[in-house]
mmCIF file with all atom_site columns, C-alpha atoms in Angstrom:
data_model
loop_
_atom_site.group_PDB
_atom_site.id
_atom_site.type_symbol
_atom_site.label_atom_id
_atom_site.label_alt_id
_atom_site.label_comp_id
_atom_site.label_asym_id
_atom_site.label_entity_id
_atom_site.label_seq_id
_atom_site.pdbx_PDB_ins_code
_atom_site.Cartn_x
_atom_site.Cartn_y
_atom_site.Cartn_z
_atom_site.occupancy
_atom_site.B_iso_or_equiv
_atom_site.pdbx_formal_charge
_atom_site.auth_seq_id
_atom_site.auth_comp_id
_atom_site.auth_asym_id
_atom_site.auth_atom_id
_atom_site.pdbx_PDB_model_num
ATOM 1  C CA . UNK A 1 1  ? 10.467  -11.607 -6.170  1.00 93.00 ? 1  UNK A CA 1
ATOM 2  C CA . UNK A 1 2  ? 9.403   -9.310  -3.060  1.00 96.00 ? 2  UNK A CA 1
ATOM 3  C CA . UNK A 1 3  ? 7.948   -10.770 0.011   1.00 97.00 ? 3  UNK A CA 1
ATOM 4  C CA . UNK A 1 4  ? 5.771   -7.629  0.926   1.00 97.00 ? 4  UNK A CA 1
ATOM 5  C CA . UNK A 1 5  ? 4.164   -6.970  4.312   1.00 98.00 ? 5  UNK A CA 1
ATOM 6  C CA . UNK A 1 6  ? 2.558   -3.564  5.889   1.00 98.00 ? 6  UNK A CA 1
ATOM 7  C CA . UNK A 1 7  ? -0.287  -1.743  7.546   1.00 98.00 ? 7  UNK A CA 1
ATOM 8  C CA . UNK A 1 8  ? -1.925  0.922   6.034   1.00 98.00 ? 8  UNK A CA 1
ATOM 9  C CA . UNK A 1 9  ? -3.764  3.783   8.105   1.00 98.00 ? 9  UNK A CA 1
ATOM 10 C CA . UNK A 1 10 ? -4.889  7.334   7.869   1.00 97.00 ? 10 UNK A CA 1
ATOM 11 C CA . UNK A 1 11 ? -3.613  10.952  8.794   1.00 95.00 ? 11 UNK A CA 1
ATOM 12 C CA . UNK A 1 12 ? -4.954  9.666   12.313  1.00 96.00 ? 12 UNK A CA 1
ATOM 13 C CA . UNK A 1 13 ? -3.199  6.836   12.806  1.00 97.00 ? 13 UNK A CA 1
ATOM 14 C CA . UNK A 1 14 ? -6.624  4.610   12.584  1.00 97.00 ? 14 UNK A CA 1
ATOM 15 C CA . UNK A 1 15 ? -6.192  1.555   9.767   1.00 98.00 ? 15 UNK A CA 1
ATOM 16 C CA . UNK A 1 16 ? -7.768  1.848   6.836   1.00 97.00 ? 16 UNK A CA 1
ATOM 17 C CA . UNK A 1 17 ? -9.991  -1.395  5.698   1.00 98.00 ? 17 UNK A CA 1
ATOM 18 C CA . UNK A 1 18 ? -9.793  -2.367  2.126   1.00 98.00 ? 18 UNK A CA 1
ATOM 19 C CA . UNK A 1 19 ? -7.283  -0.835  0.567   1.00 98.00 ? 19 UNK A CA 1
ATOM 20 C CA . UNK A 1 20 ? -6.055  -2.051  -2.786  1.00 98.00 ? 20 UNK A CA 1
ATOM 21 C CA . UNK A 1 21 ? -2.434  -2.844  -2.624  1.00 98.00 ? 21 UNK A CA 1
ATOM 22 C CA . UNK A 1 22 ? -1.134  -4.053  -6.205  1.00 98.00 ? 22 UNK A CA 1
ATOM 23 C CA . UNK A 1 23 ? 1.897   -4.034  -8.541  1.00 96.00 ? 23 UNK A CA 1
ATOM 24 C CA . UNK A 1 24 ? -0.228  -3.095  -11.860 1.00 94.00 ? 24 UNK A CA 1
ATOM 25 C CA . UNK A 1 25 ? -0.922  -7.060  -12.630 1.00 95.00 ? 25 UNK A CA 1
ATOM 26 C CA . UNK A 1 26 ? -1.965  -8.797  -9.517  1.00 96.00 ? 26 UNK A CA 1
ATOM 27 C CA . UNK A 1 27 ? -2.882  -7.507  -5.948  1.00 97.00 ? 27 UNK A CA 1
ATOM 28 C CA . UNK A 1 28 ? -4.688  -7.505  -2.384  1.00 98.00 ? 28 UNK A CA 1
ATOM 29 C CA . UNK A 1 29 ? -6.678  -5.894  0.083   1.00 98.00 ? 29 UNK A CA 1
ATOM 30 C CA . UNK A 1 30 ? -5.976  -4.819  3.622   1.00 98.00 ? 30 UNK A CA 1
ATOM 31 C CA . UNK A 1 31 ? -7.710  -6.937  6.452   1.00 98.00 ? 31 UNK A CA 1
ATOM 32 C CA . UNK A 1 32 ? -9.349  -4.541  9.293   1.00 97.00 ? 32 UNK A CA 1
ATOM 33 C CA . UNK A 1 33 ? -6.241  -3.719  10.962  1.00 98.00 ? 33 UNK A CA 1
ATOM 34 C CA . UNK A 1 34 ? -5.044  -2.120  7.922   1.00 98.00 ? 34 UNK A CA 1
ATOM 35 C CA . UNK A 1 35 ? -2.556  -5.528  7.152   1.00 98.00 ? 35 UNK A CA 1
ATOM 36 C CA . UNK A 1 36 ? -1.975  -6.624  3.958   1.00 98.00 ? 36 UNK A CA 1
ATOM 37 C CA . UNK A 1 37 ? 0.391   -8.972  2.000   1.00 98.00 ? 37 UNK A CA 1
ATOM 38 C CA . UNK A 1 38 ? 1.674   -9.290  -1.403  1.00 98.00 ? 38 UNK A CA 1
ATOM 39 C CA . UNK A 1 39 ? 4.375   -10.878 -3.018  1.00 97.00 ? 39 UNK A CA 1
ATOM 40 C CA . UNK A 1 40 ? 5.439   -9.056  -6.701  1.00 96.00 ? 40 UNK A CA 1
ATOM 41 C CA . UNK A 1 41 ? 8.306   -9.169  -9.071  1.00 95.00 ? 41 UNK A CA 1
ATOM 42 C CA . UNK A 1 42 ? 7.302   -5.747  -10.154 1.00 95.00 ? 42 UNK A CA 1
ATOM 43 C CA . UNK A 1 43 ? 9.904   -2.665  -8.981  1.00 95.00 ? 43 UNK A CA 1
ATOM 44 C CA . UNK A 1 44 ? 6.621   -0.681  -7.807  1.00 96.00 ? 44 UNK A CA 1
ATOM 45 C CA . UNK A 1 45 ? 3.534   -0.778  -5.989  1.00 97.00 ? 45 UNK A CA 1
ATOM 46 C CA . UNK A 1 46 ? 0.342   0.898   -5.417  1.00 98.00 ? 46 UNK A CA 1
ATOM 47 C CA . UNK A 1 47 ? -2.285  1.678   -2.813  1.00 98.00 ? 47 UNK A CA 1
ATOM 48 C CA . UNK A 1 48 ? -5.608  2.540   -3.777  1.00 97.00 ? 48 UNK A CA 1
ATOM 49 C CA . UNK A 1 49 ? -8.723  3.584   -1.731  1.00 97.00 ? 49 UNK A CA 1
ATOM 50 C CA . UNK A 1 50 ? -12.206 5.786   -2.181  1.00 94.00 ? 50 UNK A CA 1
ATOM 51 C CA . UNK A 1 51 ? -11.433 9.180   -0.818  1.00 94.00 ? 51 UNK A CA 1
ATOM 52 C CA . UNK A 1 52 ? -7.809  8.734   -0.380  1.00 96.00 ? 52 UNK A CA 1
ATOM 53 C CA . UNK A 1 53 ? -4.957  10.150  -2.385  1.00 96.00 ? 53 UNK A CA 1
ATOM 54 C CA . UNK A 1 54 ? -3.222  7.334   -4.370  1.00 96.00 ? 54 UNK A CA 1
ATOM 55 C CA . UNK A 1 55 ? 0.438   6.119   -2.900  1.00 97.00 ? 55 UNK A CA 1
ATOM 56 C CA . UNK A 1 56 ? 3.446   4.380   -4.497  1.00 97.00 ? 56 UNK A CA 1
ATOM 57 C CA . UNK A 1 57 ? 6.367   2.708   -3.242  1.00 97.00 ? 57 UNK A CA 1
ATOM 58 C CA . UNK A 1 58 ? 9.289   2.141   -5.415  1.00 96.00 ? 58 UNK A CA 1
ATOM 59 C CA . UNK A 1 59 ? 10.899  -1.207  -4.483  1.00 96.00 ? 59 UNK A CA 1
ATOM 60 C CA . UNK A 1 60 ? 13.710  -0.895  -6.414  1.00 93.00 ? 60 UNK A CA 1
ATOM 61 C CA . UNK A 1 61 ? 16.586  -0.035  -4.079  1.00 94.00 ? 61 UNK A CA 1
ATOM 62 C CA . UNK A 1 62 ? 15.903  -3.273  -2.780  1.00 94.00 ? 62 UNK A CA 1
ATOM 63 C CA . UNK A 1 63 ? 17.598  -6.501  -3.422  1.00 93.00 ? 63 UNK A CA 1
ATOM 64 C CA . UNK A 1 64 ? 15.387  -8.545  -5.282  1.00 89.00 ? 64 UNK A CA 1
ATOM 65 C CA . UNK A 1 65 ? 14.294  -11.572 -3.051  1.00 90.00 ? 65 UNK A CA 1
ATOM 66 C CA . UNK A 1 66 ? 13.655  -9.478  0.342   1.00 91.00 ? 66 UNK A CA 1
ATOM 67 C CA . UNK A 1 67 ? 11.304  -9.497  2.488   1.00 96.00 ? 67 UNK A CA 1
ATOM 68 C CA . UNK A 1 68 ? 9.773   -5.804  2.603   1.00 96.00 ? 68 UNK A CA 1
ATOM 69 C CA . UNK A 1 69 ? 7.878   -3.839  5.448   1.00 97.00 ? 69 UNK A CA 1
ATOM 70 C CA . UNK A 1 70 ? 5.931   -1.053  3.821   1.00 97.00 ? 70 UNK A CA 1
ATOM 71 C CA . UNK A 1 71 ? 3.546   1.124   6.259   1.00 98.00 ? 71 UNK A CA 1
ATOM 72 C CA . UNK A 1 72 ? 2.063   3.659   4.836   1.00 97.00 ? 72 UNK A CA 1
ATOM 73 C CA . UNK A 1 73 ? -0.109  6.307   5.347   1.00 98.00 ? 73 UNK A CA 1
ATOM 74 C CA . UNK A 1 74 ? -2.841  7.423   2.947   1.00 97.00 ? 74 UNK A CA 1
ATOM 75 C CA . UNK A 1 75 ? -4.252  11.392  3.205   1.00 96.00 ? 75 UNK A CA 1
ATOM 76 C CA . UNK A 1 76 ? -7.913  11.990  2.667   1.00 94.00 ? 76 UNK A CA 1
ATOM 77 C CA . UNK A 1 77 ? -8.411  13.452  -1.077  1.00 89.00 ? 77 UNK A CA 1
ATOM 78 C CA . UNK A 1 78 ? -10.877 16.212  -0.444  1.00 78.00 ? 78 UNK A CA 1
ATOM 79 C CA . UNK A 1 79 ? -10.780 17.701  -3.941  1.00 71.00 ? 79 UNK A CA 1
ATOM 80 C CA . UNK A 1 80 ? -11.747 13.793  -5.284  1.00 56.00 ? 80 UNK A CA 1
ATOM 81 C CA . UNK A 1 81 ? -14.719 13.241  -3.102  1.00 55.00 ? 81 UNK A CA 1
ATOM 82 C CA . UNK A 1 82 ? -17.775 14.142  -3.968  1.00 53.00 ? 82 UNK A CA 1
ATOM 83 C CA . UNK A 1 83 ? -20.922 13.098  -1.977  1.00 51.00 ? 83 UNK A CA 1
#
């Protein structure tokens, strides 16, 4: 089991609210500083927003029972907006 904490933000450095952070099965949201929490047995992880370019992060070099800091930043996804 991970212990998984992070911020997620933009190009920009600004944090991005409501972001879907999940392993596939279960999952979370960022608060509005971009924080979010999730604890997974699962060797990846996702981060999903509107109008963002979809992230992983591969857990697996880690040793299983860690406690993990993943920040990440998400790039606007110009060709997948439309308005």
């Amino acid at each position: 089991m991970y212990d998984i904490i992070g911020n997620v933000v933009d190009e920009k450095n600004r944090p991005i609210i409501g972001v879907v952070v999940d392993d596939g099965s279960i999952g979370t949201a960022s608060d509005g500083l971009g924080y979010y929490e999730l604890k997974t047995d699962k060797k990846k992880i996702n981060f999903r927003m509107i109008g963002y370019k979809q992230e992983s992060f591969d857990l697996s070099k880690y040793k299983d029972g860690s406690k993990v800091n993943v920040d990440i930043t998400l790039t606007t996804d110009v060709e997948g907006t439309t308005l």
